Short mmCIF file of C-alpha atoms in Angstrom, two decimals:
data_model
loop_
_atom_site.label_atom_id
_atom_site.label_comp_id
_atom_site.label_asym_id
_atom_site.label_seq_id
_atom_site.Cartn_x
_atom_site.Cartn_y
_atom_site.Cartn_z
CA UNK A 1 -2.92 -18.12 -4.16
CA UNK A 2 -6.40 -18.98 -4.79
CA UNK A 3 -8.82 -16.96 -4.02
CA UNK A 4 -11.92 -17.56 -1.60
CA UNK A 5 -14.93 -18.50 -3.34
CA UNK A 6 -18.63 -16.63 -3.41
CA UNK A 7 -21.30 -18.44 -4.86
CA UNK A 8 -24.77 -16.71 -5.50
CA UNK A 9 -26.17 -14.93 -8.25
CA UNK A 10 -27.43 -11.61 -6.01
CA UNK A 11 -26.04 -8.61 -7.34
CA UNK A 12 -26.56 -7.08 -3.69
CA UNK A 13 -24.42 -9.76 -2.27
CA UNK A 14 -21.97 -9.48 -5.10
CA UNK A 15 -21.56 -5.95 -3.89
CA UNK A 16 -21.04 -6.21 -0.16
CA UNK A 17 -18.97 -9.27 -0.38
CA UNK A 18 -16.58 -8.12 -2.89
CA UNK A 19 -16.22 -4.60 -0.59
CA UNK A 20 -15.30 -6.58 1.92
CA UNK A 21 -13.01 -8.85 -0.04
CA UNK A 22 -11.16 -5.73 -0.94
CA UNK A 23 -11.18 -4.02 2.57
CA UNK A 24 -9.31 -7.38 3.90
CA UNK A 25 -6.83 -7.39 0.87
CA UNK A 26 -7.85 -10.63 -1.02
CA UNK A 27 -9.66 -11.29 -3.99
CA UNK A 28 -13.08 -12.93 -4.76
CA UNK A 29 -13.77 -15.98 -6.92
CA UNK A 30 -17.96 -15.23 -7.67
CA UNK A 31 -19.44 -18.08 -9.75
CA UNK A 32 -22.87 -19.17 -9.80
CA UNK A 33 -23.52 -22.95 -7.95
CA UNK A 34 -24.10 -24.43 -11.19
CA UNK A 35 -21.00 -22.88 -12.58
CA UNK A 36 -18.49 -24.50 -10.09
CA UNK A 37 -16.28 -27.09 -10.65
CA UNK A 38 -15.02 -29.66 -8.52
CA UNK A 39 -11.47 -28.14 -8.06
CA UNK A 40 -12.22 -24.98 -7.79
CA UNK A 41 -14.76 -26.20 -4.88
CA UNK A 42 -11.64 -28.15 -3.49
CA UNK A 43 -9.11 -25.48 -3.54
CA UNK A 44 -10.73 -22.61 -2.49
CA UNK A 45 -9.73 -21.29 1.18
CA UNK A 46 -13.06 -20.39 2.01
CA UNK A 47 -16.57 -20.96 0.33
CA UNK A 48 -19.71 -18.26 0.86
CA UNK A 49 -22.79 -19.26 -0.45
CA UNK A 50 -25.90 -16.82 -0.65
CA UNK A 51 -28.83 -17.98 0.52
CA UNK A 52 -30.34 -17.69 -3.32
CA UNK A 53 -27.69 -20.45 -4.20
CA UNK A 54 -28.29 -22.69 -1.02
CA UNK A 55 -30.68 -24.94 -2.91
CA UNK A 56 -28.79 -25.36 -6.05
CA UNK A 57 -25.45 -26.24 -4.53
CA UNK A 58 -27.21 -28.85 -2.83
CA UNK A 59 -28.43 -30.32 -5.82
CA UNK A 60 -24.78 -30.28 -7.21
CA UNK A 61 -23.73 -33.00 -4.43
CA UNK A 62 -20.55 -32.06 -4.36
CA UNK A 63 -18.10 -33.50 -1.76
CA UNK A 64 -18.47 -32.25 2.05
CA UNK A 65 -15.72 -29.52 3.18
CA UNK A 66 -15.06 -27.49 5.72
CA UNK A 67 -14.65 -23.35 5.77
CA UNK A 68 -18.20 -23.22 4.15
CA UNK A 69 -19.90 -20.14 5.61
CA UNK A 70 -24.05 -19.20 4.35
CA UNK A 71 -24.66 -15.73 4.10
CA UNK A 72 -27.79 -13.93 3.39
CA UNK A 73 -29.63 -10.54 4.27
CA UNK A 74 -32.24 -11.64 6.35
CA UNK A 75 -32.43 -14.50 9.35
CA UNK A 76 -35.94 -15.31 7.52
CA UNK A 77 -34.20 -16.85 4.23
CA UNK A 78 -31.41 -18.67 6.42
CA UNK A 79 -33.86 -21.29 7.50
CA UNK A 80 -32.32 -24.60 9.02
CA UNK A 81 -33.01 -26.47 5.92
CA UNK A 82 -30.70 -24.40 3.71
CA UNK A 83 -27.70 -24.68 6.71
CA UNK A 84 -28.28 -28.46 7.18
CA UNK A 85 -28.26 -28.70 3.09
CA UNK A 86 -24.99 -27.17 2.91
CA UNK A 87 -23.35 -28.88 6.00
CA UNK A 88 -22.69 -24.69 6.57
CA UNK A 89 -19.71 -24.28 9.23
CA UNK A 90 -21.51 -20.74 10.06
CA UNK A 91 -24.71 -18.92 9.04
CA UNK A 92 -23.91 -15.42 9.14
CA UNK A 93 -26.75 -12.80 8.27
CA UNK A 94 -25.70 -8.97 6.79
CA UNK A 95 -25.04 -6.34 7.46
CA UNK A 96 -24.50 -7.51 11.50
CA UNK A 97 -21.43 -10.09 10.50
CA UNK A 98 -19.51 -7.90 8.16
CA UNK A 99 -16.82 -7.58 11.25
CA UNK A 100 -16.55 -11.08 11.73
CA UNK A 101 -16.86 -12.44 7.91
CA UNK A 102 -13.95 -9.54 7.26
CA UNK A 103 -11.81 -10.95 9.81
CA UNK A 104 -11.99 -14.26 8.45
CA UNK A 105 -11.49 -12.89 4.05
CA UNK A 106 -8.31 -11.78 5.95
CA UNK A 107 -7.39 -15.17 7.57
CA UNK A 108 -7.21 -16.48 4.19
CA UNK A 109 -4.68 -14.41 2.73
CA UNK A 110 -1.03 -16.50 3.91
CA UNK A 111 1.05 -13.32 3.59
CA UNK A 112 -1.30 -11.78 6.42
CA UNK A 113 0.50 -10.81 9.31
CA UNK A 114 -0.62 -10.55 12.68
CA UNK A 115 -3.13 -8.68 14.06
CA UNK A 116 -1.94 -5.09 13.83
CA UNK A 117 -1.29 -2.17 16.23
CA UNK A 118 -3.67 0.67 15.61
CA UNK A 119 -1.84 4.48 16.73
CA UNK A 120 -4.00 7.27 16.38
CA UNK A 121 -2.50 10.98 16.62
CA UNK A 122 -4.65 13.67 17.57
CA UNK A 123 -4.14 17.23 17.60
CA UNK A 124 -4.71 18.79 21.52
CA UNK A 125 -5.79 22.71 19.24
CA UNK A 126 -5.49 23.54 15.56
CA UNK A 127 -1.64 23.87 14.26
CA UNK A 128 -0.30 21.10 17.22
CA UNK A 129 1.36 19.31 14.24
CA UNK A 130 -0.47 16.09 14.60
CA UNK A 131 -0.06 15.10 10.80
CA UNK A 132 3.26 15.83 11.16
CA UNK A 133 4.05 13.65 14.09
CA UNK A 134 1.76 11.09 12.36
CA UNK A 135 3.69 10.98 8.95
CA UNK A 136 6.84 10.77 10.51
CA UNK A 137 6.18 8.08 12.97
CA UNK A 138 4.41 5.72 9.76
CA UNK A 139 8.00 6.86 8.19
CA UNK A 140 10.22 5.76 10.88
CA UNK A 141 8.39 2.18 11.44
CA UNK A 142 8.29 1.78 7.66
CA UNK A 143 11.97 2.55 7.66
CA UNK A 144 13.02 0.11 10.17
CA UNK A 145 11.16 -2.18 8.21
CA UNK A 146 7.84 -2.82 9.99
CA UNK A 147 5.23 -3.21 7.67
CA UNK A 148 3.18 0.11 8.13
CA UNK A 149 0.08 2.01 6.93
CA UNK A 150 -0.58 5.84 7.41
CA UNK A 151 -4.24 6.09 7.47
CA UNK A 152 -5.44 9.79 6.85
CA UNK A 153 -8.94 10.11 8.42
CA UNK A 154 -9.20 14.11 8.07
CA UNK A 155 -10.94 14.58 5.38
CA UNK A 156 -10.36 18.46 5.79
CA UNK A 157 -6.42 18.44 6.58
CA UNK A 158 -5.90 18.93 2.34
CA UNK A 159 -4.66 15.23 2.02
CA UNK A 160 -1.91 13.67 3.54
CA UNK A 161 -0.17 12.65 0.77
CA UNK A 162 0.98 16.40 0.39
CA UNK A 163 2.84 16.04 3.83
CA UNK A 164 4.81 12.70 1.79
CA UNK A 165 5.49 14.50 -1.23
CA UNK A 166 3.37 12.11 -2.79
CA UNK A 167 0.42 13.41 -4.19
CA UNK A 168 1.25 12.73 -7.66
CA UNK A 169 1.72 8.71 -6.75
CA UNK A 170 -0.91 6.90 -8.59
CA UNK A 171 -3.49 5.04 -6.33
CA UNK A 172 -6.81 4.78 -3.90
CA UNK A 173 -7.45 7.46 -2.20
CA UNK A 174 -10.54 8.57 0.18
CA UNK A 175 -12.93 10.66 -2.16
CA UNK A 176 -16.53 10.86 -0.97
CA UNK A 177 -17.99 7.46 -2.52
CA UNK A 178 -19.44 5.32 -0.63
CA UNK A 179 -17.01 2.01 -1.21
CA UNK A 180 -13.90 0.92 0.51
CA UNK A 181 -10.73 1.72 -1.45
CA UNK A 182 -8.76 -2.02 -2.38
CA UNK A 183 -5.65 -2.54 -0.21
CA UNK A 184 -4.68 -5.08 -1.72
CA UNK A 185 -5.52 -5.08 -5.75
CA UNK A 186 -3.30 -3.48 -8.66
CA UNK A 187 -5.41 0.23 -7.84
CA UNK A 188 -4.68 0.08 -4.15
CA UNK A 189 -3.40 3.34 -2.12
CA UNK A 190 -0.08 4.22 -3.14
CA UNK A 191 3.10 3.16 -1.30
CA UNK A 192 5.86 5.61 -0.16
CA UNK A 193 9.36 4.02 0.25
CA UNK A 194 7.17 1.00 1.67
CA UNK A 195 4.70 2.94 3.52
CA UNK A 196 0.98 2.22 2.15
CA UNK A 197 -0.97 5.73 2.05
CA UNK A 198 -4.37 6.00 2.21
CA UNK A 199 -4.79 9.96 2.16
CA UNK A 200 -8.22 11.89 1.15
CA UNK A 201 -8.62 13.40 -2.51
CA UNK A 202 -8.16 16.75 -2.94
CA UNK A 203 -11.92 17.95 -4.04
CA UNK A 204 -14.42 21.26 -4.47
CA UNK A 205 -16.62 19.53 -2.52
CA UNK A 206 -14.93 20.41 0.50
CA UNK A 207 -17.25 19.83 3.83
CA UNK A 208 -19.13 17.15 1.81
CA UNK A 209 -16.27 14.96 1.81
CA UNK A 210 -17.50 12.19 4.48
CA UNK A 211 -16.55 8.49 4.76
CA UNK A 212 -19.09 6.15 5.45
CA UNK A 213 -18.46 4.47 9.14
CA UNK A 214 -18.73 1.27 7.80
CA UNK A 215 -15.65 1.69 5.12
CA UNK A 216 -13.40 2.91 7.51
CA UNK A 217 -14.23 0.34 9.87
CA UNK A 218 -13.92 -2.62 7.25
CA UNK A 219 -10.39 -0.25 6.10
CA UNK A 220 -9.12 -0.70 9.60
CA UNK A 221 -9.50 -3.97 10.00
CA UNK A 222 -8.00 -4.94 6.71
CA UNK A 223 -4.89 -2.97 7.61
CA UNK A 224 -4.71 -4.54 10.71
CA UNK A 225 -4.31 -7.80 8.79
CA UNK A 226 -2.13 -6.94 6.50
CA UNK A 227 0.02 -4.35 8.32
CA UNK A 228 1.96 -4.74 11.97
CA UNK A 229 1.00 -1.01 12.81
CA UNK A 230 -1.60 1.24 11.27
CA UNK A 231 -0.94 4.90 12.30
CA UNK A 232 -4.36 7.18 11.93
CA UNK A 233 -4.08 10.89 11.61
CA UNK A 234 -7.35 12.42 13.66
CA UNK A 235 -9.03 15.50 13.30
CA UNK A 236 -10.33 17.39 17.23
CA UNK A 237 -13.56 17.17 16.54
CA UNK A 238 -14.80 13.67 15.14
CA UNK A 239 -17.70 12.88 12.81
CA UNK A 240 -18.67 9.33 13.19
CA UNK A 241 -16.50 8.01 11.09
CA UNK A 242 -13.35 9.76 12.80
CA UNK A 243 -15.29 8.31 15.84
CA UNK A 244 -15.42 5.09 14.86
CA UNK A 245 -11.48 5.22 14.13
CA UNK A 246 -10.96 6.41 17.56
CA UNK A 247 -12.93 3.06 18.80
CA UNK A 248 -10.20 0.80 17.09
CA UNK A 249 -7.15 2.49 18.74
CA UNK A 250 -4.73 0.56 20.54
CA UNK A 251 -3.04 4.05 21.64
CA UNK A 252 -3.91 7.74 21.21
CA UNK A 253 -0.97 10.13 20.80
CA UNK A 254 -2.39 13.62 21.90
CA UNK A 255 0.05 16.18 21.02
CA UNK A 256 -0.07 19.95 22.27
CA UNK A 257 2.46 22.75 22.53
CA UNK A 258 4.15 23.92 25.44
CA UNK A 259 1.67 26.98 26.06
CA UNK A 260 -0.80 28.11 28.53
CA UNK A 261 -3.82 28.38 26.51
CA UNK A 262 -2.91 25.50 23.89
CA UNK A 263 -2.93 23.53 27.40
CA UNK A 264 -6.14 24.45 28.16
CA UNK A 265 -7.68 23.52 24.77
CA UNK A 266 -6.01 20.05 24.98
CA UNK A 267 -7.46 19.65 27.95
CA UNK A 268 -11.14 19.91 26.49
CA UNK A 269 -10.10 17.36 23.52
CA UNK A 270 -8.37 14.95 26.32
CA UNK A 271 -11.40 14.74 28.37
CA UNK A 272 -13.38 13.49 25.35
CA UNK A 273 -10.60 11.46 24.34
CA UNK A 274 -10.74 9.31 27.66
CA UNK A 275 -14.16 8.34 26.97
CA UNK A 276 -12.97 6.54 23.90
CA UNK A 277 -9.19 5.55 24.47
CA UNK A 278 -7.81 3.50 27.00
CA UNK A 279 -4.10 4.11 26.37
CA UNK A 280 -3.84 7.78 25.99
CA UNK A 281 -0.51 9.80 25.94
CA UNK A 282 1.02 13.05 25.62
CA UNK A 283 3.81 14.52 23.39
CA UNK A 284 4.69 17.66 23.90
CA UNK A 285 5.67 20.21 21.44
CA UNK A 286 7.88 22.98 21.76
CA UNK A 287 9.51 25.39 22.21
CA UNK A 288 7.98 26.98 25.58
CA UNK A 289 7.63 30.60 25.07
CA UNK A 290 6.96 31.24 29.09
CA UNK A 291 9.22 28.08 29.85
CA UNK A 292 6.82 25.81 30.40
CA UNK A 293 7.84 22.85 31.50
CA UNK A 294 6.28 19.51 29.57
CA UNK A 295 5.57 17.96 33.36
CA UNK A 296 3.97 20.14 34.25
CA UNK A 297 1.31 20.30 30.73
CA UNK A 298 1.70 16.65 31.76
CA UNK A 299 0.76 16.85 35.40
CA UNK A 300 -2.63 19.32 34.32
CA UNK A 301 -3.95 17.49 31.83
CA UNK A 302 -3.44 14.11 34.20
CA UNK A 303 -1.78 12.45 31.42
CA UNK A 304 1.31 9.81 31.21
CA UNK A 305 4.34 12.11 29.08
CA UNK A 306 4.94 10.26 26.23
CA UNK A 307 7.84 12.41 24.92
CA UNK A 308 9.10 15.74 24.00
CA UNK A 309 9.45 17.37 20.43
CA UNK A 310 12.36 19.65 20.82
CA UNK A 311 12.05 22.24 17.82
CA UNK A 312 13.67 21.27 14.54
CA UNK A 313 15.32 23.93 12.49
CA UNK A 314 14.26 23.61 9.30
CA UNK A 315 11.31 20.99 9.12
CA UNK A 316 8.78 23.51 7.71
CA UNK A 317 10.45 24.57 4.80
CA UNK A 318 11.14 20.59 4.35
CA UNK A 319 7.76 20.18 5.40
CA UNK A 320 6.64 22.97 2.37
CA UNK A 321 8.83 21.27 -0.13
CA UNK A 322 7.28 17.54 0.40
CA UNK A 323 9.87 16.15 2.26
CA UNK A 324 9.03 13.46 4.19
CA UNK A 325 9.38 13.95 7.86
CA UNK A 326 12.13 11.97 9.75
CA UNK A 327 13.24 10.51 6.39
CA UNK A 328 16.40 10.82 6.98
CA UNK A 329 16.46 9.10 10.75
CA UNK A 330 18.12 12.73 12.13
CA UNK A 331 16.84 15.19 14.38
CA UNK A 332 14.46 15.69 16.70
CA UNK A 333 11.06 14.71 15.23
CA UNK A 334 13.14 10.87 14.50
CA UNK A 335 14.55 10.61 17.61
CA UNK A 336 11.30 11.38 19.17
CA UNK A 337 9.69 8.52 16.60
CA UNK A 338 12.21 5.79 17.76
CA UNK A 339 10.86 6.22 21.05
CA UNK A 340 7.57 5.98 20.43
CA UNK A 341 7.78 3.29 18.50
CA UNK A 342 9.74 1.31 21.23
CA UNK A 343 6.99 2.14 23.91
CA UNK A 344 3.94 0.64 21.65
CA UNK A 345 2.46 -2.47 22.36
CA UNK A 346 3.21 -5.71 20.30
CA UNK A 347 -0.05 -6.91 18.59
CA UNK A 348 0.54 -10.35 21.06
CA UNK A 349 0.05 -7.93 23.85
CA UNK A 350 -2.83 -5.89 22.54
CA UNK A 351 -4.80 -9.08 22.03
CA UNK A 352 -3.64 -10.97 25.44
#
């Protein structure tokens, strides 16, 4: 496949365009406008030109094409002459059309699927079992062979790669830079029997540990390209780029257990929640110590039931050895993930 192509000689550009490349899974042909040849001009899916390079591509009077987007930092140095001297499709300024210029890197990736379906699970108190429900419902889809990506956006949940058993698996992880880790180079996140992983490093640095809002914005979108359903494990209480994560959902999954006062915290997180979420849902967790039935959590927190997690003998100590959740397809926690999954919306419905 080739690659788009990026002509300019700013280093700045370089940078942003080449994080965005990588966020949408494709790679970057960067060449200068004298450098270019005529086939690679030809070939490439889509040209950017920086604003610096405008002048001299002109000059080159190479043949007219379409897919030709200008790109610069500020509306000052896209002046009309420089668009009209390109024959530009679209004059896009940064940082304002790094959405829309990472939408279109994806479109020119032919393997890209779809527009994917974005699942967030959040915990309704601490202990809920929210990265457990997340895992194994990124494990069942990836097992029934829907392209899948388990997004871990916790940066204080100790990595959840540990929950996979996969924290020795070479690859990209979240670790307190400020770039977007490649999806879809050679040093991408590791894959899990199929499953693509992005989980945060394990570091000292602890609270520090904060991903810009922009990365996990452009990592979002480039999974939704390249994946038919992202799953995103969320933390209660959101920083903004958990908050920003919570803006791309398609559907929140708010899980709580079957107990008086975990109801009452969920409550608190749900109420938040519905500022941000249009499709939110409940799973319930139990068992019920007082018998509580999971209507009735249902009924006071005003939220559609989603399902019920009947307890599963045994999936801690699987849980402690890194075992997978619902692996195997058996028990509880998979059953539970086959009907989720069949109650999601298809990504033609999310964008209808």
């Amino acid at each position: 496949m080739t690659p788009p192509l990026l002509l300019s000689s700013d280093p700045e550009l370089h940078a942003v365009l080449t994080r965005l490349a990588a966020a949408a899974g494709v790679g970057l042909d960067v060449v200068t406008a004298h450098e270019v040849t005529g086939r690679r001009w030809a070939m490439a899916p889509l040209v950017l030109v920086g604003a610096d390079s405008a002048l001299a591509l002109a000059a080159r009077g190479l043949p007219h094409r379409r897919d030709l987007v200008l790109v610069g930092a500020d509306e000052e140095d896209l002046t009309f002459e420089l668009a009209a001297a390109t024959a530009a499709d679209h004059v896009v300024v940064m940082p304002s059309a790094e959405p829309w210029l990472l939408q279109r890197l994806a479109r020119t990736d032919p393997a890209a699927v779809d527009d994917g379906v974005v699942v967030g699970v959040v915990p309704g108190r601490g202990g809920a079992g929210a990265t457990t429900l997340a895992c194994a419902l990124a494990v069942t889809a990836a097992r029934e062979g829907v392209p899948t990506a388990l997004l871990d956006a916790d940066p204080l949940g100790g990595g959840i790669d540990l929950v996979l058993g996969a924290e020795d698996c070479p690859g990209a992880r979240w670790g307190g830079g400020d770039g977007v880790p490649p999806l879809g180079a050679d040093d991408g996140p590791p894959e899990v029997d199929g499953l693509l992983v992005l989980s945060w490093e394990r570091s000292p640095l602890g609270p520090s540990l904060v991903a810009p809002e922009e990365a996990v914005l452009d990592v979002l979108a480039g999974l939704r390209r390249s994946r038919s359903l992202v799953v995103v494990d969320l933390p209660r209480w959101w920083d903004p780029a958990s908050s920003a994560a919570l803006d791309a959902l398609d559907v929140a999954l708010l899980i709580t257990p079957a107990e008086v006062r975990a109801t009452a915290a969920a409550a608190a997180v749900s109420g938040r929640l519905r500022e941000r979420v249009a499709d939110l849902r409940l799973v319930v967790r139990g068992p019920a110590p007082s018998g509580l039935p999971a209507e009735l959590v249902a009924d006071a927190l005003d939220l559609p039931l989603a399902g019920e997690l009947a307890p599963e003998p045994g999936l801690a100590l699987a849980l402690e050895r890194g075992e997978p959740p619902a692996r195997t397809g058996r028990g509880p926690l998979a059953a539970l993930c086959r009907s989720l999954l069949l109650t999601l919306p298809r990504a033609e419905d999310r964008a209808a």
